[in-house]
PDB file of C-alpha atoms in Angstrom:
ATOM      1  CA  LYS A1072       0.000   0.000   0.000  1.00  0.00           C
ATOM      2  CA  MET A1073       2.796   2.415   0.897  1.00  0.00           C
ATOM      3  CA  SER A1074       4.559   1.613  -2.388  1.00  0.00           C
ATOM      4  CA  ASP A1075       1.437   2.396  -4.398  1.00  0.00           C
ATOM      5  CA  LYS A1076       1.020   5.707  -2.593  1.00  0.00           C
ATOM      6  CA  LEU A1077       4.631   6.722  -3.244  1.00  0.00           C
ATOM      7  CA  LYS A1078       4.638   5.876  -6.969  1.00  0.00           C
ATOM      8  CA  PRO A1079       3.309   9.316  -8.087  1.00  0.00           C
ATOM      9  CA  VAL A1080       5.912  11.037  -5.907  1.00  0.00           C
ATOM     10  CA  SER A1081       8.687   8.849  -7.287  1.00  0.00           C
ATOM     11  CA  THR A1082       7.557   9.505 -10.855  1.00  0.00           C
ATOM     12  CA  ALA A1083       7.486  13.287 -10.230  1.00  0.00           C
ATOM     13  CA  ILE A1084      10.974  13.253  -8.716  1.00  0.00           C
ATOM     14  CA  THR A1085      12.339  11.227 -11.645  1.00  0.00           C
ATOM     15  CA  GLY A1086      10.683  13.579 -14.140  1.00  0.00           C
ATOM     16  CA  ALA A1087      12.076  16.656 -12.377  1.00  0.00           C
ATOM     17  CA  PHE A1088      15.554  15.139 -12.291  1.00  0.00           C
ATOM     18  CA  THR A1089      15.421  14.318 -16.003  1.00  0.00           C
ATOM     19  CA  ALA A1090      14.231  17.847 -16.893  1.00  0.00           C
ATOM     20  CA  SER A1091      16.892  19.406 -14.676  1.00  0.00           C
ATOM     21  CA  ALA A1092      19.641  17.283 -16.217  1.00  0.00           C
ATOM     22  CA  ALA A1093      18.500  18.170 -19.737  1.00  0.00           C
ATOM     23  CA  ALA A1094      18.390  21.881 -18.888  1.00  0.00           C
ATOM     24  CA  SER A1095      21.853  21.673 -17.353  1.00  0.00           C
ATOM     25  CA  ILE A1096      23.295  20.067 -20.491  1.00  0.00           C
ATOM     26  CA  THR A1097      21.665  22.721 -22.702  1.00  0.00           C
ATOM     27  CA  PHE A1098      23.029  25.518 -20.514  1.00  0.00           C
ATOM     28  CA  GLU A1099      26.508  23.982 -20.575  1.00  0.00           C
ATOM     29  CA  ASP A1100      26.396  24.005 -24.377  1.00  0.00           C
ATOM     30  CA  SER A1101      25.311  27.673 -24.357  1.00  0.00           C
ATOM     31  CA  MET A1102      28.110  28.600 -21.950  1.00  0.00           C
ATOM     32  CA  ALA A1103      30.632  26.875 -24.205  1.00  0.00           C
ATOM     33  CA  LYS A1104      29.280  28.966 -27.088  1.00  0.00           C
ATOM     34  CA  VAL A1105      29.722  32.180 -25.056  1.00  0.00           C
ATOM     35  CA  MET A1106      33.290  31.317 -24.104  1.00  0.00           C
ATOM     36  CA  THR A1107      34.292  30.814 -27.747  1.00  0.00           C
ATOM     37  CA  ILE A1108      34.195  34.611 -28.164  1.00  0.00           C
ATOM     38  CA  ALA A1109      34.488  35.885 -24.570  1.00  0.00           C
ATOM     39  CA  ASP A1110      37.820  37.196 -23.316  1.00  0.00           C
ATOM     40  CA  GLU A1111      38.679  34.896 -20.376  1.00  0.00           C
ATOM     41  CA  SER A1112      41.457  37.232 -19.280  1.00  0.00           C
ATOM     42  CA  VAL A1113      38.697  39.747 -18.490  1.00  0.00           C
ATOM     43  CA  MET A1114      36.040  37.353 -17.146  1.00  0.00           C
ATOM     44  CA  SER A1115      36.560  33.688 -16.291  1.00  0.00           C
ATOM     45  CA  TYR A1116      34.165  30.878 -17.167  1.00  0.00           C
ATOM     46  CA  ASP A1117      33.009  30.582 -13.546  1.00  0.00           C
ATOM     47  CA  ASP A1118      32.463  34.334 -13.151  1.00  0.00           C
ATOM     48  CA  MET A1119      30.528  34.493 -16.432  1.00  0.00           C
ATOM     49  CA  LYS A1120      28.410  31.480 -15.438  1.00  0.00           C
ATOM     50  CA  LYS A1121      27.606  32.975 -12.016  1.00  0.00           C
ATOM     51  CA  ALA A1122      26.664  36.341 -13.532  1.00  0.00           C
ATOM     52  CA  ILE A1123      24.311  34.694 -16.033  1.00  0.00           C
ATOM     53  CA  VAL A1124      22.659  32.429 -13.428  1.00  0.00           C
ATOM     54  CA  ASP A1125      22.233  35.395 -11.054  1.00  0.00           C
ATOM     55  CA  LEU A1126      20.525  37.392 -13.814  1.00  0.00           C
ATOM     56  CA  SER A1127      18.278  34.413 -14.579  1.00  0.00           C
ATOM     57  CA  ASN A1128      17.243  34.222 -10.921  1.00  0.00           C
ATOM     58  CA  GLN A1129      16.520  37.957 -10.828  1.00  0.00           C
ATOM     59  CA  THR A1130      14.393  38.029 -13.979  1.00  0.00           C
ATOM     60  CA  GLY A1131      12.779  34.599 -14.303  1.00  0.00           C
ATOM     61  CA  ILE A1132      14.247  34.200 -17.806  1.00  0.00           C
ATOM     62  CA  SER A1133      16.112  30.954 -18.456  1.00  0.00           C
ATOM     63  CA  ALA A1134      19.882  30.969 -18.011  1.00  0.00           C
ATOM     64  CA  ASN A1135      20.176  29.316 -21.419  1.00  0.00           C
ATOM     65  CA  GLU A1136      18.352  32.199 -23.142  1.00  0.00           C
ATOM     66  CA  ILE A1137      20.434  34.774 -21.270  1.00  0.00           C
ATOM     67  CA  ALA A1138      23.661  32.980 -22.223  1.00  0.00           C
ATOM     68  CA  ASN A1139      22.648  33.088 -25.886  1.00  0.00           C
ATOM     69  CA  ASN A1140      21.886  36.801 -25.546  1.00  0.00           C
ATOM     70  CA  VAL A1141      25.319  37.403 -23.967  1.00  0.00           C
ATOM     71  CA  TYR A1142      26.877  35.651 -26.970  1.00  0.00           C
ATOM     72  CA  ASP A1143      24.869  37.875 -29.332  1.00  0.00           C
ATOM     73  CA  ALA A1144      25.837  40.997 -27.360  1.00  0.00           C
ATOM     74  CA  ILE A1145      29.561  40.209 -27.598  1.00  0.00           C
ATOM     75  CA  SER A1146      29.128  39.366 -31.291  1.00  0.00           C
ATOM     76  CA  ALA A1147      27.504  42.776 -31.807  1.00  0.00           C
ATOM     77  CA  GLY A1148      30.522  44.555 -30.312  1.00  0.00           C
ATOM     78  CA  GLN A1149      29.933  44.684 -26.563  1.00  0.00           C
ATOM     79  CA  SER A1150      33.039  43.980 -24.493  1.00  0.00           C
ATOM     80  CA  THR A1151      33.214  40.829 -22.357  1.00  0.00           C
ATOM     81  CA  ALA A1152      33.248  42.977 -19.222  1.00  0.00           C
ATOM     82  CA  ASP A1153      30.082  44.865 -20.242  1.00  0.00           C
ATOM     83  CA  ALA A1154      28.166  42.061 -21.941  1.00  0.00           C
ATOM     84  CA  VAL A1155      26.217  40.706 -18.961  1.00  0.00           C
ATOM     85  CA  ASN A1156      25.316  44.206 -17.765  1.00  0.00           C
ATOM     86  CA  PHE A1157      24.187  45.059 -21.293  1.00  0.00           C
ATOM     87  CA  VAL A1158      22.013  41.944 -21.409  1.00  0.00           C
ATOM     88  CA  SER A1159      20.683  42.775 -17.946  1.00  0.00           C
ATOM     89  CA  ASN A1160      19.442  46.106 -19.284  1.00  0.00           C
ATOM     90  CA  SER A1161      18.084  44.585 -22.490  1.00  0.00           C
ATOM     91  CA  THR A1162      16.266  41.937 -20.428  1.00  0.00           C
ATOM     92  CA  LYS A1163      14.618  44.606 -18.280  1.00  0.00           C
ATOM     93  CA  LEU A1164      13.647  46.467 -21.446  1.00  0.00           C
ATOM     94  CA  ALA A1165      12.165  43.275 -22.903  1.00  0.00           C
ATOM     95  CA  LYS A1166       9.950  42.644 -19.880  1.00  0.00           C
ATOM     96  CA  ALA A1167       8.917  46.299 -19.557  1.00  0.00           C
ATOM     97  CA  GLY A1168       8.384  46.601 -23.318  1.00  0.00           C
ATOM     98  CA  PHE A1169       6.456  43.355 -23.916  1.00  0.00           C
ATOM     99  CA  ALA A1170       9.216  42.023 -26.147  1.00  0.00           C
ATOM    100  CA  GLU A1171      11.344  38.918 -26.442  1.00  0.00           C
ATOM    101  CA  ALA A1172      14.778  39.304 -24.844  1.00  0.00           C
ATOM    102  CA  GLY A1173      16.425  38.880 -28.238  1.00  0.00           C
ATOM    103  CA  GLN A1174      14.263  41.635 -29.749  1.00  0.00           C
ATOM    104  CA  SER A1175      15.250  44.212 -27.146  1.00  0.00           C
ATOM    105  CA  LEU A1176      18.903  43.271 -27.519  1.00  0.00           C
ATOM    106  CA  ASP A1177      18.678  43.759 -31.283  1.00  0.00           C
ATOM    107  CA  ILE A1178      17.137  47.213 -31.042  1.00  0.00           C
ATOM    108  CA  LEU A1179      19.623  48.376 -28.397  1.00  0.00           C
ATOM    109  CA  THR A1180      22.669  47.193 -30.327  1.00  0.00           C
ATOM    110  CA  THR A1181      21.351  48.936 -33.453  1.00  0.00           C
ATOM    111  CA  ALA A1182      20.465  52.195 -31.730  1.00  0.00           C
ATOM    112  CA  MET A1183      23.344  52.907 -29.381  1.00  0.00           C
ATOM    113  CA  GLU A1184      26.767  52.589 -27.903  1.00  0.00           C
ATOM    114  CA  SER A1185      27.275  50.595 -24.684  1.00  0.00           C
ATOM    115  CA  SER A1186      27.584  53.726 -22.532  1.00  0.00           C
ATOM    116  CA  GLU A1187      24.089  54.817 -23.548  1.00  0.00           C
ATOM    117  CA  VAL A1188      22.236  51.625 -22.701  1.00  0.00           C
ATOM    118  CA  ASN A1189      20.151  53.056 -19.844  1.00  0.00           C
ATOM    119  CA  LYS A1190      19.359  56.248 -21.737  1.00  0.00           C
ATOM    120  CA  VAL A1191      18.180  54.510 -24.909  1.00  0.00           C
ATOM    121  CA  SER A1192      16.193  51.935 -22.946  1.00  0.00           C
ATOM    122  CA  ASP A1193      14.359  54.708 -21.068  1.00  0.00           C
ATOM    123  CA  ILE A1194      13.596  56.559 -24.306  1.00  0.00           C
ATOM    124  CA  LEU A1195      12.148  53.394 -25.872  1.00  0.00           C
ATOM    125  CA  ILE A1196       9.884  52.837 -22.868  1.00  0.00           C
ATOM    126  CA  GLN A1197       8.800  56.480 -23.049  1.00  0.00           C
ATOM    127  CA  THR A1198       7.939  55.924 -26.723  1.00  0.00           C
ATOM    128  CA  GLN A1199       5.765  53.018 -25.638  1.00  0.00           C
ATOM    129  CA  ASN A1200       4.142  55.233 -22.989  1.00  0.00           C
ATOM    130  CA  LYS A1201       3.391  58.120 -25.354  1.00  0.00           C
ATOM    131  CA  GLY A1202       2.479  56.189 -28.502  1.00  0.00           C
ATOM    132  CA  LYS A1203       0.315  53.206 -29.364  1.00  0.00           C
ATOM    133  CA  VAL A1204       3.248  50.843 -29.762  1.00  0.00           C
ATOM    134  CA  THR A1205       5.336  48.406 -27.732  1.00  0.00           C
ATOM    135  CA  VAL A1206       9.097  47.986 -27.671  1.00  0.00           C
ATOM    136  CA  GLY A1207       8.485  44.544 -29.161  1.00  0.00           C
ATOM    137  CA  GLU A1208       6.763  46.127 -32.157  1.00  0.00           C
ATOM    138  CA  LEU A1209       9.454  48.811 -32.485  1.00  0.00           C
ATOM    139  CA  SER A1210      12.170  46.147 -32.511  1.00  0.00           C
ATOM    140  CA  GLN A1211      10.733  44.723 -35.730  1.00  0.00           C
ATOM    141  CA  SER A1212      10.908  47.953 -37.732  1.00  0.00           C
ATOM    142  CA  MET A1213      12.924  50.692 -36.013  1.00  0.00           C
ATOM    143  CA  GLY A1214      16.256  49.214 -37.101  1.00  0.00           C
ATOM    144  CA  LYS A1215      15.413  50.109 -40.705  1.00  0.00           C
ATOM    145  CA  LEU A1216      15.129  53.803 -39.832  1.00  0.00           C
ATOM    146  CA  ILE A1217      18.050  54.239 -37.447  1.00  0.00           C
ATOM    147  CA  PRO A1218      20.811  54.161 -40.139  1.00  0.00           C
ATOM    148  CA  THR A1219      19.031  56.945 -42.072  1.00  0.00           C
ATOM    149  CA  ALA A1220      18.596  58.958 -38.878  1.00  0.00           C
ATOM    150  CA  LYS A1221      22.252  58.562 -37.903  1.00  0.00           C
ATOM    151  CA  GLU A1222      23.386  59.627 -41.372  1.00  0.00           C
ATOM    152  CA  THR A1223      21.376  62.845 -41.138  1.00  0.00           C
ATOM    153  CA  GLY A1224      22.322  63.609 -37.521  1.00  0.00           C
ATOM    154  CA  ILE A1225      18.880  62.923 -36.024  1.00  0.00           C
ATOM    155  CA  ASN A1226      19.209  61.533 -32.502  1.00  0.00           C
ATOM    156  CA  ILE A1227      17.224  58.716 -30.875  1.00  0.00           C
ATOM    157  CA  GLU A1228      15.054  61.219 -28.975  1.00  0.00           C
ATOM    158  CA  GLN A1229      13.737  62.753 -32.208  1.00  0.00           C
ATOM    159  CA  VAL A1230      13.291  59.397 -33.919  1.00  0.00           C
ATOM    160  CA  SER A1231      11.324  58.113 -30.932  1.00  0.00           C
ATOM    161  CA  THR A1232       9.229  61.278 -30.835  1.00  0.00           C
ATOM    162  CA  GLY A1233       8.257  60.589 -34.434  1.00  0.00           C
ATOM    163  CA  TYR A1234       7.177  57.049 -33.580  1.00  0.00           C
ATOM    164  CA  ALA A1235       5.223  58.209 -30.524  1.00  0.00           C
ATOM    165  CA  LEU A1236       3.288  60.841 -32.494  1.00  0.00           C
ATOM    166  CA  MET A1237       2.618  58.705 -35.555  1.00  0.00           C
ATOM    167  CA  THR A1238       1.524  55.586 -33.700  1.00  0.00           C
ATOM    168  CA  SER A1239      -0.679  57.678 -31.411  1.00  0.00           C
ATOM    169  CA  LYS A1240      -2.572  58.626 -34.591  1.00  0.00           C
ATOM    170  CA  GLY A1241      -3.174  54.949 -35.374  1.00  0.00           C
ATOM    171  CA  ILE A1242      -0.277  54.400 -37.788  1.00  0.00           C
ATOM    172  CA  LYS A1243       1.488  51.078 -37.205  1.00  0.00           C
ATOM    173  CA  SER A1244       5.208  51.176 -36.437  1.00  0.00           C
ATOM    174  CA  ALA A1245       6.124  49.470 -39.739  1.00  0.00           C
ATOM    175  CA  GLU A1246       4.247  52.133 -41.722  1.00  0.00           C
ATOM    176  CA  ALA A1247       5.682  54.904 -39.556  1.00  0.00           C
ATOM    177  CA  THR A1248       9.156  53.577 -40.385  1.00  0.00           C
ATOM    178  CA  THR A1249       8.446  53.720 -44.123  1.00  0.00           C
ATOM    179  CA  TYR A1250       6.951  57.211 -43.944  1.00  0.00           C
ATOM    180  CA  MET A1251       9.722  58.741 -41.798  1.00  0.00           C
ATOM    181  CA  ASN A1252      12.456  57.027 -43.795  1.00  0.00           C
ATOM    182  CA  SER A1253      11.069  58.560 -46.971  1.00  0.00           C
ATOM    183  CA  MET A1254      10.735  61.994 -45.349  1.00  0.00           C
ATOM    184  CA  PHE A1255      14.274  62.029 -43.897  1.00  0.00           C
ATOM    185  CA  ASN A1256      15.732  60.864 -47.216  1.00  0.00           C
ATOM    186  CA  GLU A1257      13.931  63.594 -49.162  1.00  0.00           C
ATOM    187  CA  LEU A1258      14.876  66.328 -46.700  1.00  0.00           C
ATOM    188  CA  SER A1259      18.537  65.332 -46.513  1.00  0.00           C
ATOM    189  CA  LYS A1260      19.362  64.618 -50.177  1.00  0.00           C
ATOM    190  CA  SER A1261      20.207  67.577 -52.350  1.00  0.00           C
ATOM    191  CA  GLY A1262      18.154  67.964 -55.490  1.00  0.00           C
ATOM    192  CA  THR A1263      14.873  66.746 -54.032  1.00  0.00           C
ATOM    193  CA  LYS A1264      11.833  69.016 -53.976  1.00  0.00           C
ATOM    194  CA  SER A1265      11.721  69.405 -50.198  1.00  0.00           C
ATOM    195  CA  SER A1266      15.469  69.877 -49.679  1.00  0.00           C
ATOM    196  CA  ASP A1267      15.614  72.559 -52.368  1.00  0.00           C
ATOM    197  CA  ILE A1268      12.658  74.428 -50.830  1.00  0.00           C
ATOM    198  CA  LEU A1269      14.202  74.238 -47.352  1.00  0.00           C
ATOM    199  CA  LYS A1270      17.548  75.535 -48.631  1.00  0.00           C
ATOM    200  CA  LYS A1271      15.787  78.420 -50.360  1.00  0.00           C
ATOM    201  CA  LEU A1272      13.802  79.319 -47.236  1.00  0.00           C
ATOM    202  CA  THR A1273      16.591  79.082 -44.669  1.00  0.00           C
ATOM    203  CA  GLY A1274      19.896  79.137 -46.533  1.00  0.00           C
ATOM    204  CA  GLN A1275      20.774  75.868 -44.767  1.00  0.00           C
ATOM    205  CA  SER A1276      20.498  72.179 -45.513  1.00  0.00           C
ATOM    206  CA  PHE A1277      18.410  69.862 -43.366  1.00  0.00           C
ATOM    207  CA  GLN A1278      21.555  68.417 -41.755  1.00  0.00           C
ATOM    208  CA  GLU A1279      22.892  71.897 -40.989  1.00  0.00           C
ATOM    209  CA  MET A1280      19.639  72.898 -39.316  1.00  0.00           C
ATOM    210  CA  ILE A1281      19.580  69.713 -37.204  1.00  0.00           C
ATOM    211  CA  ALA A1282      23.212  70.305 -36.208  1.00  0.00           C
ATOM    212  CA  SER A1283      22.379  73.887 -35.178  1.00  0.00           C
ATOM    213  CA  GLY A1284      19.796  72.612 -32.678  1.00  0.00           C
ATOM    214  CA  LYS A1285      16.571  72.828 -34.657  1.00  0.00           C
ATOM    215  CA  SER A1286      14.155  69.939 -34.145  1.00  0.00           C
ATOM    216  CA  VAL A1287      12.357  68.092 -36.916  1.00  0.00           C
ATOM    217  CA  GLY A1288       9.197  69.817 -35.679  1.00  0.00           C
ATOM    218  CA  ASP A1289      10.809  73.270 -36.003  1.00  0.00           C
ATOM    219  CA  ILE A1290      11.949  72.562 -39.561  1.00  0.00           C
ATOM    220  CA  LEU A1291       8.608  71.207 -40.717  1.00  0.00           C
ATOM    221  CA  ALA A1292       6.838  74.199 -39.123  1.00  0.00           C
ATOM    222  CA  ILE A1293       8.958  76.585 -41.222  1.00  0.00           C
ATOM    223  CA  MET A1294       8.019  74.690 -44.375  1.00  0.00           C
ATOM    224  CA  SER A1295       4.363  74.445 -43.388  1.00  0.00           C
ATOM    225  CA  ASP A1296       4.063  78.173 -42.675  1.00  0.00           C
ATOM    226  CA  ASN A1297       5.586  78.981 -46.055  1.00  0.00           C
ATOM    227  CA  ALA A1298       3.241  76.571 -47.802  1.00  0.00           C
ATOM    228  CA  THR A1299       0.210  78.155 -46.118  1.00  0.00           C
ATOM    229  CA  ALA A1300       1.394  81.655 -47.022  1.00  0.00           C
ATOM    230  CA  ASN A1301       1.528  80.577 -50.662  1.00  0.00           C
ATOM    231  CA  GLY A1302      -1.849  78.853 -50.677  1.00  0.00           C
ATOM    232  CA  GLN A1303      -0.335  75.384 -50.638  1.00  0.00           C
ATOM    233  CA  SER A1304      -0.226  72.373 -48.343  1.00  0.00           C
ATOM    234  CA  LEU A1305       2.893  71.030 -46.645  1.00  0.00           C
ATOM    235  CA  ALA A1306       2.271  67.830 -48.626  1.00  0.00           C
ATOM    236  CA  ASP A1307       2.910  69.813 -51.829  1.00  0.00           C
ATOM    237  CA  MET A1308       6.525  70.289 -50.760  1.00  0.00           C
ATOM    238  CA  PHE A1309       7.355  66.571 -50.906  1.00  0.00           C
ATOM    239  CA  GLY A1310       7.804  64.311 -53.867  1.00  0.00           C
ATOM    240  CA  SER A1311       6.320  61.159 -52.361  1.00  0.00           C
ATOM    241  CA  SER A1312       3.051  60.523 -50.561  1.00  0.00           C
ATOM    242  CA  GLU A1313       4.877  58.553 -47.824  1.00  0.00           C
ATOM    243  CA  ALA A1314       7.136  61.493 -46.952  1.00  0.00           C
ATOM    244  CA  ALA A1315       4.174  63.862 -47.059  1.00  0.00           C
ATOM    245  CA  LYS A1316       2.186  61.724 -44.600  1.00  0.00           C
ATOM    246  CA  ALA A1317       5.016  61.795 -42.056  1.00  0.00           C
ATOM    247  CA  ALA A1318       5.514  65.538 -42.488  1.00  0.00           C
ATOM    248  CA  MET A1319       1.843  66.388 -42.067  1.00  0.00           C
ATOM    249  CA  ILE A1320       1.602  64.498 -38.771  1.00  0.00           C
ATOM    250  CA  LEU A1321       4.912  65.665 -37.312  1.00  0.00           C
ATOM    251  CA  ALA A1322       4.168  69.314 -38.180  1.00  0.00           C
ATOM    252  CA  THR A1323       0.905  69.271 -36.181  1.00  0.00           C
ATOM    253  CA  ASP A1324       0.268  72.502 -34.256  1.00  0.00           C
ATOM    254  CA  SER A1325       3.198  74.242 -35.986  1.00  0.00           C
ATOM    255  CA  GLY A1326       5.638  71.670 -34.615  1.00  0.00           C
ATOM    256  CA  ASN A1327       4.609  72.302 -30.999  1.00  0.00           C
ATOM    257  CA  ALA A1328       3.201  68.782 -30.585  1.00  0.00           C
ATOM    258  CA  PHE A1329       6.533  67.325 -31.729  1.00  0.00           C
ATOM    259  CA  ASN A1330       8.554  69.561 -29.433  1.00  0.00           C
ATOM    260  CA  SER A1331       6.321  68.787 -26.459  1.00  0.00           C
ATOM    261  CA  VAL A1332       6.796  65.030 -26.831  1.00  0.00           C
ATOM    262  CA  LEU A1333      10.505  65.553 -27.577  1.00  0.00           C
ATOM    263  CA  LYS A1334      10.879  67.295 -24.214  1.00  0.00           C
ATOM    264  CA  GLU A1335       9.343  64.273 -22.496  1.00  0.00           C
ATOM    265  CA  MET A1336      11.762  61.984 -24.337  1.00  0.00           C
ATOM    266  CA  GLU A1337      14.643  64.054 -23.014  1.00  0.00           C
ATOM    267  CA  GLN A1338      13.265  63.708 -19.473  1.00  0.00           C
ATOM    268  CA  SER A1339      12.647  59.948 -19.546  1.00  0.00           C
ATOM    269  CA  VAL A1340      15.321  58.900 -17.025  1.00  0.00           C
ATOM    270  CA  GLY A1341      14.131  55.965 -14.917  1.00  0.00           C
ATOM    271  CA  ALA A1342      11.263  54.960 -17.236  1.00  0.00           C
ATOM    272  CA  THR A1343      12.585  51.416 -17.730  1.00  0.00           C
ATOM    273  CA  ASP A1344      13.113  50.696 -14.035  1.00  0.00           C
ATOM    274  CA  LYS A1345       9.655  52.024 -13.195  1.00  0.00           C
ATOM    275  CA  ALA A1346       7.912  49.909 -15.850  1.00  0.00           C
ATOM    276  CA  PHE A1347      10.024  46.843 -15.039  1.00  0.00           C
ATOM    277  CA  ALA A1348       9.179  47.055 -11.327  1.00  0.00           C
ATOM    278  CA  THR A1349       5.467  47.094 -12.154  1.00  0.00           C
ATOM    279  CA  ILE A1350       5.654  44.119 -14.534  1.00  0.00           C
ATOM    280  CA  ASP A1351       8.067  42.162 -12.341  1.00  0.00           C
ATOM    281  CA  ASN A1352       5.852  42.395  -9.253  1.00  0.00           C
ATOM    282  CA  THR A1353       2.976  40.323 -10.644  1.00  0.00           C
ATOM    283  CA  THR A1354       2.147  36.854  -9.307  1.00  0.00           C
ATOM    284  CA  GLY A1355       2.966  35.314 -12.678  1.00  0.00           C
ATOM    285  CA  ASN A1356       6.467  36.776 -12.787  1.00  0.00           C
ATOM    286  CA  LYS A1357       7.163  35.795  -9.189  1.00  0.00           C
ATOM    287  CA  PHE A1358       6.171  32.227 -10.099  1.00  0.00           C
ATOM    288  CA  LYS A1359       8.520  32.227 -13.110  1.00  0.00           C
ATOM    289  CA  LYS A1360      11.418  33.167 -10.839  1.00  0.00           C
ATOM    290  CA  SER A1361      10.537  30.399  -8.399  1.00  0.00           C
ATOM    291  CA  LEU A1362      10.204  27.875 -11.206  1.00  0.00           C
TER     292      LEU A1362
END
């Protein structure tokens, strides 16, 4: 009778042991992968393993997934010394931004340098707060716009302001990416309709105006006011309908709407930690950590 009663317990223990052993083997493989590119003179195998397991315990995300993200972070240019801290921040961003850990890592490595990790993470969460978009959704499209923005000198605050405003109007992040990419390209390339008009109005190129401290909202307001004075629409100053759509939305209220949101982007310090604390304190997340 006692044997019959203990069979379910014995089966459960055996199953747990088997699952644990399998997870351990998988994690060992992932650690070996990390150490193929990690600098062991900076961080030993044991120190790296402890840091990854500690982060797993803090977040409830598997050590195997975190190890793979550390590998990806080092591959993307993060130093061995900074890699786990970088992944720690990207993991917080993922949970606060309703994204997969790999998605948040991708968007951070595309958007920033290692020293800016907290700043960029906070701006992305603020974009989520002010727009109708999640960090997970941004991670799938924002990377296509960032190279154009960097080339024209537009910082992450202004890019994120554009996403916040456009998605708040019901435009999906993928469409917002297409529209803003088209607008920035037209404004920054000499010989296009909009860049020629801007040069004529201000005596400066789009890049020169951005470098002097003007916001995208300020620049579009100048163009919009001129269009109105000449009985035209701001859309008439662009060669493509995609660029015109972005311009019309971002120039709302003579650029004041853009500048208002931009100010909030610049004051977003602590947004990630605040959102993460809220998400992390749920019963479900506490259970994941225990499991």
